[in-house]
Short mmCIF file of C-alpha atoms in Angstrom, two decimals:
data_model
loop_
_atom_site.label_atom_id
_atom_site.label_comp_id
_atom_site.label_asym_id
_atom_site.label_seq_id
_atom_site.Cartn_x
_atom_site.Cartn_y
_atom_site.Cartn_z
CA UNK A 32 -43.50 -8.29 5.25
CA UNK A 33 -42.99 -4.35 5.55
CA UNK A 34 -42.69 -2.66 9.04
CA UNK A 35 -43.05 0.71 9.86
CA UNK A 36 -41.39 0.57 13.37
CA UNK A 37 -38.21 2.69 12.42
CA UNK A 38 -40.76 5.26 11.48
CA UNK A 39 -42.10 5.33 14.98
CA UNK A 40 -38.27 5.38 16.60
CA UNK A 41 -37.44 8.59 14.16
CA UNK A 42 -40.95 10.00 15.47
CA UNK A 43 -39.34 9.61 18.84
CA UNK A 44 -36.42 10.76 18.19
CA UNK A 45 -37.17 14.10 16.62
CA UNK A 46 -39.45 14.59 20.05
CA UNK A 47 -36.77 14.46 22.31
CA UNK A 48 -34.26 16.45 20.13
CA UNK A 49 -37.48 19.01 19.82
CA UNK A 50 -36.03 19.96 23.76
CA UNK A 51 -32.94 21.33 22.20
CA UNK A 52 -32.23 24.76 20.60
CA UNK A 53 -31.82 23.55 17.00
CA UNK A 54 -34.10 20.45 15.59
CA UNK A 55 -32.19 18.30 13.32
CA UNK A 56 -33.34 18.43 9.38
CA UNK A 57 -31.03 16.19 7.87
CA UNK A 58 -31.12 12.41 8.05
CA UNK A 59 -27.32 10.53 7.21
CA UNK A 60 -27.23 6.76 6.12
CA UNK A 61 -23.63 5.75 6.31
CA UNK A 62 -22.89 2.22 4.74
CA UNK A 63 -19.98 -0.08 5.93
CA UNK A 64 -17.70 1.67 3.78
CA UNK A 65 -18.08 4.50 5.03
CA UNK A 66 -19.95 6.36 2.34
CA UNK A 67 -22.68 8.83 3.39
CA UNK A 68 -26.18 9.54 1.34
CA UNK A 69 -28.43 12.37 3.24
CA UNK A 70 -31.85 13.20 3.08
CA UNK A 71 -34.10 16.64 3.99
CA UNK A 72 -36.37 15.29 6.86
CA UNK A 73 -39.34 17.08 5.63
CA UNK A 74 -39.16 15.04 2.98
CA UNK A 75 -39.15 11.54 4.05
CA UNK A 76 -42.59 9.62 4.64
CA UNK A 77 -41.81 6.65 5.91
CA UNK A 78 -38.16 4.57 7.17
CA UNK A 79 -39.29 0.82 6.59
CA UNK A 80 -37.86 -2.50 7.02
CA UNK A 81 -38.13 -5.45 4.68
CA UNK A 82 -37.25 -8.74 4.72
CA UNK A 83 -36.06 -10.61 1.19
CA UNK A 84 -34.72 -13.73 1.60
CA UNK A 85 -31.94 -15.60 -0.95
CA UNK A 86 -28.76 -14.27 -2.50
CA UNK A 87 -29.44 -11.51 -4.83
CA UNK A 88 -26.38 -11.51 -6.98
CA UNK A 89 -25.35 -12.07 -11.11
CA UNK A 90 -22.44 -14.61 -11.45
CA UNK A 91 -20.06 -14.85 -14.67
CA UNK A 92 -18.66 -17.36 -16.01
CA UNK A 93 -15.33 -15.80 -18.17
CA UNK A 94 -15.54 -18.09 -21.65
CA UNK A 95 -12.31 -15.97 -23.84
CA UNK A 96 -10.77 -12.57 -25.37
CA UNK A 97 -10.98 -11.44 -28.43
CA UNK A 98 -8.76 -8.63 -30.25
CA UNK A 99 -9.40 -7.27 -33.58
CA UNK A 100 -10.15 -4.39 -36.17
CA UNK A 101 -13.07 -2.99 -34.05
CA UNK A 102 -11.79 -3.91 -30.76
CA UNK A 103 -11.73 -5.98 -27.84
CA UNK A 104 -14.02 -8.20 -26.57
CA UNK A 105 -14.79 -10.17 -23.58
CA UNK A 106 -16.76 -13.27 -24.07
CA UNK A 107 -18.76 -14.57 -21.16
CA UNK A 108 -21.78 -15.30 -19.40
CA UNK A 109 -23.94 -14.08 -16.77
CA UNK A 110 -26.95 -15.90 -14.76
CA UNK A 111 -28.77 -14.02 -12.26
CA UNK A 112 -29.73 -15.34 -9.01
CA UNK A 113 -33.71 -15.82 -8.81
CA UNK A 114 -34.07 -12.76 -6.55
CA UNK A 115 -31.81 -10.61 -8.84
CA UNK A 116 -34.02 -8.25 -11.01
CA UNK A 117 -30.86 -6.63 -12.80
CA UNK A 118 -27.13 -6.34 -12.51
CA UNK A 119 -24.16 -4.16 -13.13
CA UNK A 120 -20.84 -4.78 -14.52
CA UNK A 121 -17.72 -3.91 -14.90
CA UNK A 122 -14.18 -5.09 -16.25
CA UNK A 123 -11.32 -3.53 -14.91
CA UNK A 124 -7.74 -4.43 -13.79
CA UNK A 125 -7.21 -6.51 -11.68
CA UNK A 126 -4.55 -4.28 -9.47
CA UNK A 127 -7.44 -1.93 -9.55
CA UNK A 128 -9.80 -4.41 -8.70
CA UNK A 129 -7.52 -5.51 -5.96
CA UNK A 130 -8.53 -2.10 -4.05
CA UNK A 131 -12.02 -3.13 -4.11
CA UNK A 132 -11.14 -5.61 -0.71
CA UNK A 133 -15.24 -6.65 0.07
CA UNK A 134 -18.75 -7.16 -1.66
CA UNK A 135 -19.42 -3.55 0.04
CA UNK A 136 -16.60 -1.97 -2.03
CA UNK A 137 -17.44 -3.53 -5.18
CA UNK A 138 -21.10 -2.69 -4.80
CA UNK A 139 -20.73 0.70 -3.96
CA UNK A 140 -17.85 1.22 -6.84
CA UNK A 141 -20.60 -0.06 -9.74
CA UNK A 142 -23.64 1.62 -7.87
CA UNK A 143 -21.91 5.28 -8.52
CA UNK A 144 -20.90 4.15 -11.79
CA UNK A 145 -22.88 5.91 -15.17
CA UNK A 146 -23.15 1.99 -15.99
CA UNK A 147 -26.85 0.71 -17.05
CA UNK A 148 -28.32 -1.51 -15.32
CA UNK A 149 -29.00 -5.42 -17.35
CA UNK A 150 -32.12 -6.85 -16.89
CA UNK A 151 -31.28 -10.14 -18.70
CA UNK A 152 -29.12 -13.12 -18.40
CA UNK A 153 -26.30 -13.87 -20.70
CA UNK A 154 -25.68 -17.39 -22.17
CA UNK A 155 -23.47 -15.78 -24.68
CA UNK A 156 -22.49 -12.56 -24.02
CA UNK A 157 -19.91 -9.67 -24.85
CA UNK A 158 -18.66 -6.96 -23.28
CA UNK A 159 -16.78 -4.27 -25.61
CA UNK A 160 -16.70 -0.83 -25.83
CA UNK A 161 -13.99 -0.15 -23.41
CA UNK A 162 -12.26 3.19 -22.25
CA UNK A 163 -9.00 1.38 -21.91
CA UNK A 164 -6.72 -0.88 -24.16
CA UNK A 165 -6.03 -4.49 -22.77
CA UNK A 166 -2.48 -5.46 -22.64
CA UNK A 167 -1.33 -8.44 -23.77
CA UNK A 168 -0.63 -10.98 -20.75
CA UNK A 169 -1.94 -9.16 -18.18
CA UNK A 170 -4.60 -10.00 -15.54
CA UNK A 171 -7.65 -8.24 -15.19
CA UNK A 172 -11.16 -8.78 -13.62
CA UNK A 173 -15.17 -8.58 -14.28
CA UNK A 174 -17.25 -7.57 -11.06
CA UNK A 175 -20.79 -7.12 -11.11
CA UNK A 176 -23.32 -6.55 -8.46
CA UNK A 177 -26.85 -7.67 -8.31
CA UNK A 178 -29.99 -5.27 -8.16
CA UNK A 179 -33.47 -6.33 -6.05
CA UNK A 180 -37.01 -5.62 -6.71
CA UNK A 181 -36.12 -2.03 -4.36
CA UNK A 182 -33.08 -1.51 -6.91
CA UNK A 183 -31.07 -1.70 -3.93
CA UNK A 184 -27.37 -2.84 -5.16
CA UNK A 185 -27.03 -5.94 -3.01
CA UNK A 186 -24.32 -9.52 -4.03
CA UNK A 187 -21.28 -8.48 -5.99
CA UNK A 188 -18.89 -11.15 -7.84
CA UNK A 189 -15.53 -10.78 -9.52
CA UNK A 190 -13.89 -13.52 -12.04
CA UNK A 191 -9.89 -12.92 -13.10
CA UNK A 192 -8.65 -13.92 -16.04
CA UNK A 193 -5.50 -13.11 -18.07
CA UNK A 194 -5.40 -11.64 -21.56
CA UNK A 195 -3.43 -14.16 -24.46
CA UNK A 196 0.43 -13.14 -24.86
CA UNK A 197 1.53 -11.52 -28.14
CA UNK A 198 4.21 -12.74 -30.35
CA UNK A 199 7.25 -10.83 -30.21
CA UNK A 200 8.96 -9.30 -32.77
CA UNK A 201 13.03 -10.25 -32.89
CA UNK A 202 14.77 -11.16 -30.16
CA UNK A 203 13.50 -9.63 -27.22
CA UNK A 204 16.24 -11.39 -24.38
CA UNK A 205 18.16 -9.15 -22.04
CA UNK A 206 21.40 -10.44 -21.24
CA UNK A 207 23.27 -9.06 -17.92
CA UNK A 208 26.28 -9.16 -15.91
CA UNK A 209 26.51 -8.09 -12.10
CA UNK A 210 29.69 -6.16 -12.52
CA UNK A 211 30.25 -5.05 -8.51
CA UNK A 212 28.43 -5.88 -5.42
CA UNK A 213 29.56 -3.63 -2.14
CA UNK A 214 27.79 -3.17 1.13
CA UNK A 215 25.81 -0.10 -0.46
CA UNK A 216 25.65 -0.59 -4.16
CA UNK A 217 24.81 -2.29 -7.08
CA UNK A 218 26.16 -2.46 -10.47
CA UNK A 219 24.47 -4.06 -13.12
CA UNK A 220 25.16 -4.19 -17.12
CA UNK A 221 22.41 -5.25 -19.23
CA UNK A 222 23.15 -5.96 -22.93
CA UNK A 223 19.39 -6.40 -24.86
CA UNK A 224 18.70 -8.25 -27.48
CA UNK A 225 18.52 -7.19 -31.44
CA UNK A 226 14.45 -6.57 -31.41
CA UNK A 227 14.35 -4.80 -28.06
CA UNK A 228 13.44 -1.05 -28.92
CA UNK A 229 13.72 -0.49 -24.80
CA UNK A 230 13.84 -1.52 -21.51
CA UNK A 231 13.65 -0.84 -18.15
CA UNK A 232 15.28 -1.61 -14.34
CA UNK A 233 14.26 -1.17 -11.12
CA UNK A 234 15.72 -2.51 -7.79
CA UNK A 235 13.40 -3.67 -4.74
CA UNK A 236 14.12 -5.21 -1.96
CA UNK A 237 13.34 -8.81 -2.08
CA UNK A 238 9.95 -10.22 -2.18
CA UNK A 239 8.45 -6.87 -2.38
CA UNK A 240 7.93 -5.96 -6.00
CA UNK A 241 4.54 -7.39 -6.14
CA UNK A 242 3.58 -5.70 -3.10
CA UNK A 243 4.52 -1.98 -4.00
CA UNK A 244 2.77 -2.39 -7.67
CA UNK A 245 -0.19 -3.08 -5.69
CA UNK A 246 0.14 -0.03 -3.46
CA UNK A 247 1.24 2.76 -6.45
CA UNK A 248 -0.25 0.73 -9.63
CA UNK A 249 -3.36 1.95 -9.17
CA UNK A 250 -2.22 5.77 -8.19
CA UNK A 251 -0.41 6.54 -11.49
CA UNK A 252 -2.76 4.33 -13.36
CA UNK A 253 0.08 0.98 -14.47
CA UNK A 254 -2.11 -2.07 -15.35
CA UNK A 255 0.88 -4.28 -15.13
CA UNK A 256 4.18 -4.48 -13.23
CA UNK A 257 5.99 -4.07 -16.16
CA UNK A 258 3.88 -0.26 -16.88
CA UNK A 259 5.54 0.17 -13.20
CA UNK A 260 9.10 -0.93 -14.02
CA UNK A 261 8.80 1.16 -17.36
CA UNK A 262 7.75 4.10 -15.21
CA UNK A 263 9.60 4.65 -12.33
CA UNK A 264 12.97 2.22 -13.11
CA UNK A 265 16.24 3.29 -15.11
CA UNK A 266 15.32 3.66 -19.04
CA UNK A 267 17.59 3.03 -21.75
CA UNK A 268 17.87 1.36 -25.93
CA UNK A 269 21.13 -0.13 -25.98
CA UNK A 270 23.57 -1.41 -23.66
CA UNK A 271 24.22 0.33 -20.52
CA UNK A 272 25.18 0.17 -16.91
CA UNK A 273 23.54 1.13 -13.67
CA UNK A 274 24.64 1.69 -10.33
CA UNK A 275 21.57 1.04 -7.67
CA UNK A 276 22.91 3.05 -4.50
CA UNK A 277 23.11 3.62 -0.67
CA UNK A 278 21.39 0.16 -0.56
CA UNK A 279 21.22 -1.73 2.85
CA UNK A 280 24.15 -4.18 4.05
CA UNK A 281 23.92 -8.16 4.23
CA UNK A 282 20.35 -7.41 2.35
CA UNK A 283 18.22 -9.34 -0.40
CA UNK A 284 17.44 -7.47 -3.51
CA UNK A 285 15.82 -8.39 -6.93
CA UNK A 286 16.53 -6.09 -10.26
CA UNK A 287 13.10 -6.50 -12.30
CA UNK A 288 14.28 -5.53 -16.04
CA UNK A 289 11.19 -5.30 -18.33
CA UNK A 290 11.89 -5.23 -22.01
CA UNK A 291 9.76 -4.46 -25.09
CA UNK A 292 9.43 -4.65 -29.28
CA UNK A 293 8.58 -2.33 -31.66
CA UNK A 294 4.96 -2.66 -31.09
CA UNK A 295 5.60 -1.70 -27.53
CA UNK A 296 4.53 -5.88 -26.29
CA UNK A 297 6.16 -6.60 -23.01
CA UNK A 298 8.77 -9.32 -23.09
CA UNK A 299 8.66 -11.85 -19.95
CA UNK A 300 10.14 -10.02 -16.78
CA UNK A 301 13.91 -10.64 -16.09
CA UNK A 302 14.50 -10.85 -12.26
CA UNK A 303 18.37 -10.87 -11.11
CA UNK A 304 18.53 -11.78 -7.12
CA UNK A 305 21.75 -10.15 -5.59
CA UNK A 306 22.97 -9.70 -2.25
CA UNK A 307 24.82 -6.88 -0.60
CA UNK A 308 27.82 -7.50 1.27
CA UNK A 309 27.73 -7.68 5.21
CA UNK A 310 29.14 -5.06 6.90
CA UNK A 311 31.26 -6.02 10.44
CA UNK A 312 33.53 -8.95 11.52
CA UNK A 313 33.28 -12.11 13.43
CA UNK A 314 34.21 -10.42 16.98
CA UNK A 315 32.04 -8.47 19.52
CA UNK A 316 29.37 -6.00 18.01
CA UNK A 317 29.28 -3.06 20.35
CA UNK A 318 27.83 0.64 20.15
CA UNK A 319 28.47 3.76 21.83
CA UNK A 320 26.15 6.74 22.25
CA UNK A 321 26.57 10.33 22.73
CA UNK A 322 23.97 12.95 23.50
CA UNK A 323 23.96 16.38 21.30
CA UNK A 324 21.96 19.02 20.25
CA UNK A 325 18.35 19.64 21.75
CA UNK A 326 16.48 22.04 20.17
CA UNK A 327 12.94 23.19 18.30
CA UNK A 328 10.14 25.17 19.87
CA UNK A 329 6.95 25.26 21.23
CA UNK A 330 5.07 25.41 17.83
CA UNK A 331 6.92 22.82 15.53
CA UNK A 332 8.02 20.70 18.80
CA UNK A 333 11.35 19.93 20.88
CA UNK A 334 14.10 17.35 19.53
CA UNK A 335 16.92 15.85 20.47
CA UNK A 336 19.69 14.47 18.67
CA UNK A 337 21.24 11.11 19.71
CA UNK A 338 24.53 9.65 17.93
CA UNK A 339 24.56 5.45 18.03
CA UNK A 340 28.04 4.89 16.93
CA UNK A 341 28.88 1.00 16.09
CA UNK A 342 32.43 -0.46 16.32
CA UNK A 343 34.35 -2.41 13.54
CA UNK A 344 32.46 -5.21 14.49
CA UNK A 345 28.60 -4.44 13.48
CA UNK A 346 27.19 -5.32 11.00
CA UNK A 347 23.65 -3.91 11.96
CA UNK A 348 21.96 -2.48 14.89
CA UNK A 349 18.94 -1.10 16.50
CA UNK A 350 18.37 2.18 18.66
CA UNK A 351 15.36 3.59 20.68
CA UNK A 352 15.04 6.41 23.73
CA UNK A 353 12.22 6.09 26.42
CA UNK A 354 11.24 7.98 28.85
CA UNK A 355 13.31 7.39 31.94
CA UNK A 356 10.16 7.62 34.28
CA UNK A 357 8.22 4.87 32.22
CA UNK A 358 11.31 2.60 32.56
CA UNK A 359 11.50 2.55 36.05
CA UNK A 360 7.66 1.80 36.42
CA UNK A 361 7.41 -0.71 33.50
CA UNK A 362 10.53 -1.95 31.92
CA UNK A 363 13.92 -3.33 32.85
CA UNK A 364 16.97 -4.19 30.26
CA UNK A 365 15.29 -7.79 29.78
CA UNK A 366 12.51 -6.21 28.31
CA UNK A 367 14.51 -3.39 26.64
CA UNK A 368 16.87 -6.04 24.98
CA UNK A 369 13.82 -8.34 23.71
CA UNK A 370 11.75 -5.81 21.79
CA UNK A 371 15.38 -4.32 20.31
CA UNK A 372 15.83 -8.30 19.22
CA UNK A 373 12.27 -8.36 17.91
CA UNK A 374 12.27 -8.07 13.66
CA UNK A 375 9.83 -5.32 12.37
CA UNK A 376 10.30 -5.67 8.76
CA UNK A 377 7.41 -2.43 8.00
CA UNK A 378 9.60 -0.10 9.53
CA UNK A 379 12.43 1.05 7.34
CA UNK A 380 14.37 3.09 10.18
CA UNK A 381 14.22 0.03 12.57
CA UNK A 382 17.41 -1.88 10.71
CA UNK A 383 20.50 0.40 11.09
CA UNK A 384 23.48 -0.22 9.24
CA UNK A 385 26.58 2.75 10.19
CA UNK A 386 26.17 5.80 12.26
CA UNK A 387 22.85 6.29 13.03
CA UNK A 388 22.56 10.09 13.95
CA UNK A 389 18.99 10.08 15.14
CA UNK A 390 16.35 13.02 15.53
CA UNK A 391 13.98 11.92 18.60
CA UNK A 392 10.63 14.10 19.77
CA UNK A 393 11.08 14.84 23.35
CA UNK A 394 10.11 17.29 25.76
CA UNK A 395 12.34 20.11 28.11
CA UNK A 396 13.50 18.96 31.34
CA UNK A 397 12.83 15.51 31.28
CA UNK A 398 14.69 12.65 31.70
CA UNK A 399 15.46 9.77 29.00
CA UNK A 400 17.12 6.50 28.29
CA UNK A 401 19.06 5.65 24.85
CA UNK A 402 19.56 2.13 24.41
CA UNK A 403 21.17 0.51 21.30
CA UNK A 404 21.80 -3.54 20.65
CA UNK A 405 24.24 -4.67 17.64
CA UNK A 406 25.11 -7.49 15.54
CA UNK A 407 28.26 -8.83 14.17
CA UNK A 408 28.16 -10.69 10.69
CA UNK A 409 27.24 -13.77 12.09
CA UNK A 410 24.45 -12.74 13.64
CA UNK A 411 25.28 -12.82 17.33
CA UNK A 412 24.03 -10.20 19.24
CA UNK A 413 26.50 -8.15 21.15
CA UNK A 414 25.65 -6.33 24.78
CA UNK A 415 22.79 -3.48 25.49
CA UNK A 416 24.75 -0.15 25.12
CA UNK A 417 22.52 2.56 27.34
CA UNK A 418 22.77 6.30 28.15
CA UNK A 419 21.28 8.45 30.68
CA UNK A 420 20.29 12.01 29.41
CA UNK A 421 18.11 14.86 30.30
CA UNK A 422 16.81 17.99 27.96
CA UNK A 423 17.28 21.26 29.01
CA UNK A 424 14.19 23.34 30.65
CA UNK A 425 12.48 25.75 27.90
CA UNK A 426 12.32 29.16 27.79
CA UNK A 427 9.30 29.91 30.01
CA UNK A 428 7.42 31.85 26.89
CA UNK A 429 7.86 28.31 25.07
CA UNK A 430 6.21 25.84 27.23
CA UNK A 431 3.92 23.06 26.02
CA UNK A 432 1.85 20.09 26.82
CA UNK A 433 3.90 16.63 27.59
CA UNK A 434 4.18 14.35 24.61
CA UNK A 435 3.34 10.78 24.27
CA UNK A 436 5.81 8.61 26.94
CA UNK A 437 7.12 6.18 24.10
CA UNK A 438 9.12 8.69 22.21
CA UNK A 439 9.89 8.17 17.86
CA UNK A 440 11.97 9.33 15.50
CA UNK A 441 11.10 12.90 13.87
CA UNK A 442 14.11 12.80 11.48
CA UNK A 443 15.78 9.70 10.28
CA UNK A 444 18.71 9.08 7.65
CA UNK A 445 16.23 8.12 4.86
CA UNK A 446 18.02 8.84 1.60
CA UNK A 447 16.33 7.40 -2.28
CA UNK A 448 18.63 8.26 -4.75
CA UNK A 449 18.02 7.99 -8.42
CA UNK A 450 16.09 5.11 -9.75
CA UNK A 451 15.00 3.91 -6.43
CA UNK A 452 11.16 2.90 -5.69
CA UNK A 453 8.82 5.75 -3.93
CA UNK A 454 7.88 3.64 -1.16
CA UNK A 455 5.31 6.37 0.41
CA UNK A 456 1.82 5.03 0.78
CA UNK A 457 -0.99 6.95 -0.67
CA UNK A 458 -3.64 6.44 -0.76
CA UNK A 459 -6.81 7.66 -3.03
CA UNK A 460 -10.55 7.08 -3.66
CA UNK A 461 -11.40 4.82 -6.88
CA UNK A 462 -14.43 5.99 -8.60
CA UNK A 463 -15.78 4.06 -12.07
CA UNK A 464 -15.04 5.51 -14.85
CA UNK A 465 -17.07 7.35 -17.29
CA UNK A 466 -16.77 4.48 -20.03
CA UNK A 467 -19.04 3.42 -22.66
CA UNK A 468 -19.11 -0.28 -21.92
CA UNK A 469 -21.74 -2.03 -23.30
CA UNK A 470 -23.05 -5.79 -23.42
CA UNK A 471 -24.30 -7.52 -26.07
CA UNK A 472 -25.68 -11.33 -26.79
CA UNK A 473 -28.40 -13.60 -25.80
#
């Protein structure tokens, strides 16, 4: 049943604003995604309502790929709900697809697309035309997203499914040796096999390889974690040795070595765990700390540097400052010693391993706290190390507002060498491509 009440409330609204100096001519819709269509106000005629009731969606059933002289194909089928009039679709990969987190996403990514729209189901159906080539073993993903009788893009659906392996040709192994394992660095030999043409290495911390593909794949356009490997890892034909450097102590770490034939067909993955050595001993872990330079300026902001020097002993600590006046109100070295203790695994300057000469954001003439906890190899915490400081008074030309009371780190000692993983997030819109997919079949 239509209603014609949101006309009334826009009526309403456009006679109150008519009190103000400028009427508003525009009206925004912005969806859950945040994605923003706009209209001229003189030319709407009506805002209605509608109710339509049932899923309005067009699911797919994946039934096999197909590779040959004129292409690739996707076989599958496609039944549209009863309140579905017509559909979209897509196939994509699936790290790709992976960015596309809810229905909204996915509708909105196939709704802007140059796509037509189906008006048909699909008991057997094929998708080809494609404006990429599949690799072999790799997973990708069909979405589509359902139309209603106001060709309003409503359900979406997505079905994985992995593309056959291809033979190799030769013998595609990579054989390695870990030649020398130190607190910092790694030193690997790989020795490939007689059919590899290359390969490639790349070091990650433990458990995380999976996770960064997902986070640059998409950026610089890798299908598969092996594209990534091949891209950003050490490249070479024959056999050669790598040093991985300036790693963290006592830490888990996984070299990914991605090999391929003369066709350019990915091998399987080679992962090699490895450990670096602990740093420290078995006795007390303490740290000292000594104040130094403050300095900066009104425009690019005030800093102070704090040294957190560990004895023999540590094998890894943590350091913060706070603002002294916040202790006293809210904390005490219980509290100060329990968050220090507490693991934050996303934050790569929270682990410490050496001298730690730390950059903090502060402001003139007030008065701080540096605290600093260690461990030795085993684990065992050692005692809270604290220091009492305050920053100078700025010249009176350079005074600024106060900055937040929980201070951070401006500068820290974050060093990638060669061969080591960007680990920056970006982040960037995904729009459909201008492919010409098409799908044929009854």
């Amino acid at each position: 049943m239509m209603k014609k009440l949101f006309t009334t409330i826009i009526l309403a609204i456009v006679a109150v604003m008519g009190y103000a100096q400028t009427n508003p001519n525009r009206m925004l819709v912005t969806d859950k995604t945040g994605s923003t269509k706009g209209y001229l106000v003189e030319r709407i005629d009506s805002v209605s309502f509608v109710s339509l009731e049932g899923r309005v969606a067009a699911d797919v059933e994946y039934k096999g790929f197909y590779s040959g002289a004129t292409g690739d194909t996707v076989a599958l089928s496609v039944t549209r709900t009863p309140q579905c009039v017509g559909f979209k679709i897509a196939c994509l990969s699936k790290v790709r697809a992976d960015r596309l987190t809810t229905e909204e996403a996915i509708a909105n990514y196939l709704d802007g697309s140059d796509s037509e729209i189906l008006f048909q189901d699909f008991v057997d159906g094929r998708l080809h035309g494609f404006d990429f080539a599949f690799k072999p073993n790799a997973e990708y993903a069909i979405i589509t997203v359902g139309y209603d009788q106001y060709q309003i893009p409503c359900g979406a659906t997505r079905t994985n499914f992995t593309t056959p392996k291809k033979d190799l040709v030769g013998d595609c192994s990579i054989n390695y040796t870990i030649d020398e394992v130190t607190t910092s660095d790694i030193t690997v030999t790989f020795k490939p096999g007689s059919g590899v043409v290359g390969y490639a290495a790349i070091l990650f911390p433990a458990g995380t390889a999976e996770e960064n593909f997902e986070m640059m794949g998409p950026m610089f356009g890798f299908e598969t974690l092996g594209d990534y490997v091949k891209g950003f890892g050490f490249n070479n034909t024959g056999e050669a040795t790598n040093t991985w450097e300036r790693n963290n102590p006592g830490t888990d770490y996984e070299v990914y070595v991605q090999a391929w034939d003369v066709n350019g067909t990915f091998a399987d993955m080679v992962i090699i765990p490895v450990t670096t050595k602990k740093l420290g001993g078995e006795g007390l872990a303490q740290m000292e700390i000594t104040v130094g330079n403050f300095g900066g300026d009104a425009q690019s902001g005030y800093y102070q540097v704090v040294t957190y020097t560990p004895n023999d002993q540590t094998s890894m600590h943590r350091d913060i400052i706070m603002d002294k006046a916040v202790y006293d109100k809210e904390w005490n070295d219980d509290k100060v010693i329990e968050l220090l203790k507490t693991d934050y695994p996303m934050d790569p300057d929270w682990n410490q391993f050496g001298v730690d000469e730390a950059y903090w954001t502060v402001d003139p003439n007030t008065s701080y706290i540096a605290f600093s906890i260690a461990q030795n190899i085993n684990e065992e915490w050692g005692p809270l190390a604290k220091k009492e400081f305050t920053t100078p008074e700025a010249p009176a030309s350079q005074k600024k507002q106060s900055a937040p009371v929980m201070k951070r780190k401006m500068v820290k000692n974050v060093i990638s060498g060669s061969n080591s993983v960007p680990m920056m997030k970006l982040t960037k819109a995904m729009k459909a491509s201008k492919g010409k997919m098409t799908m044929t079949g009854k």
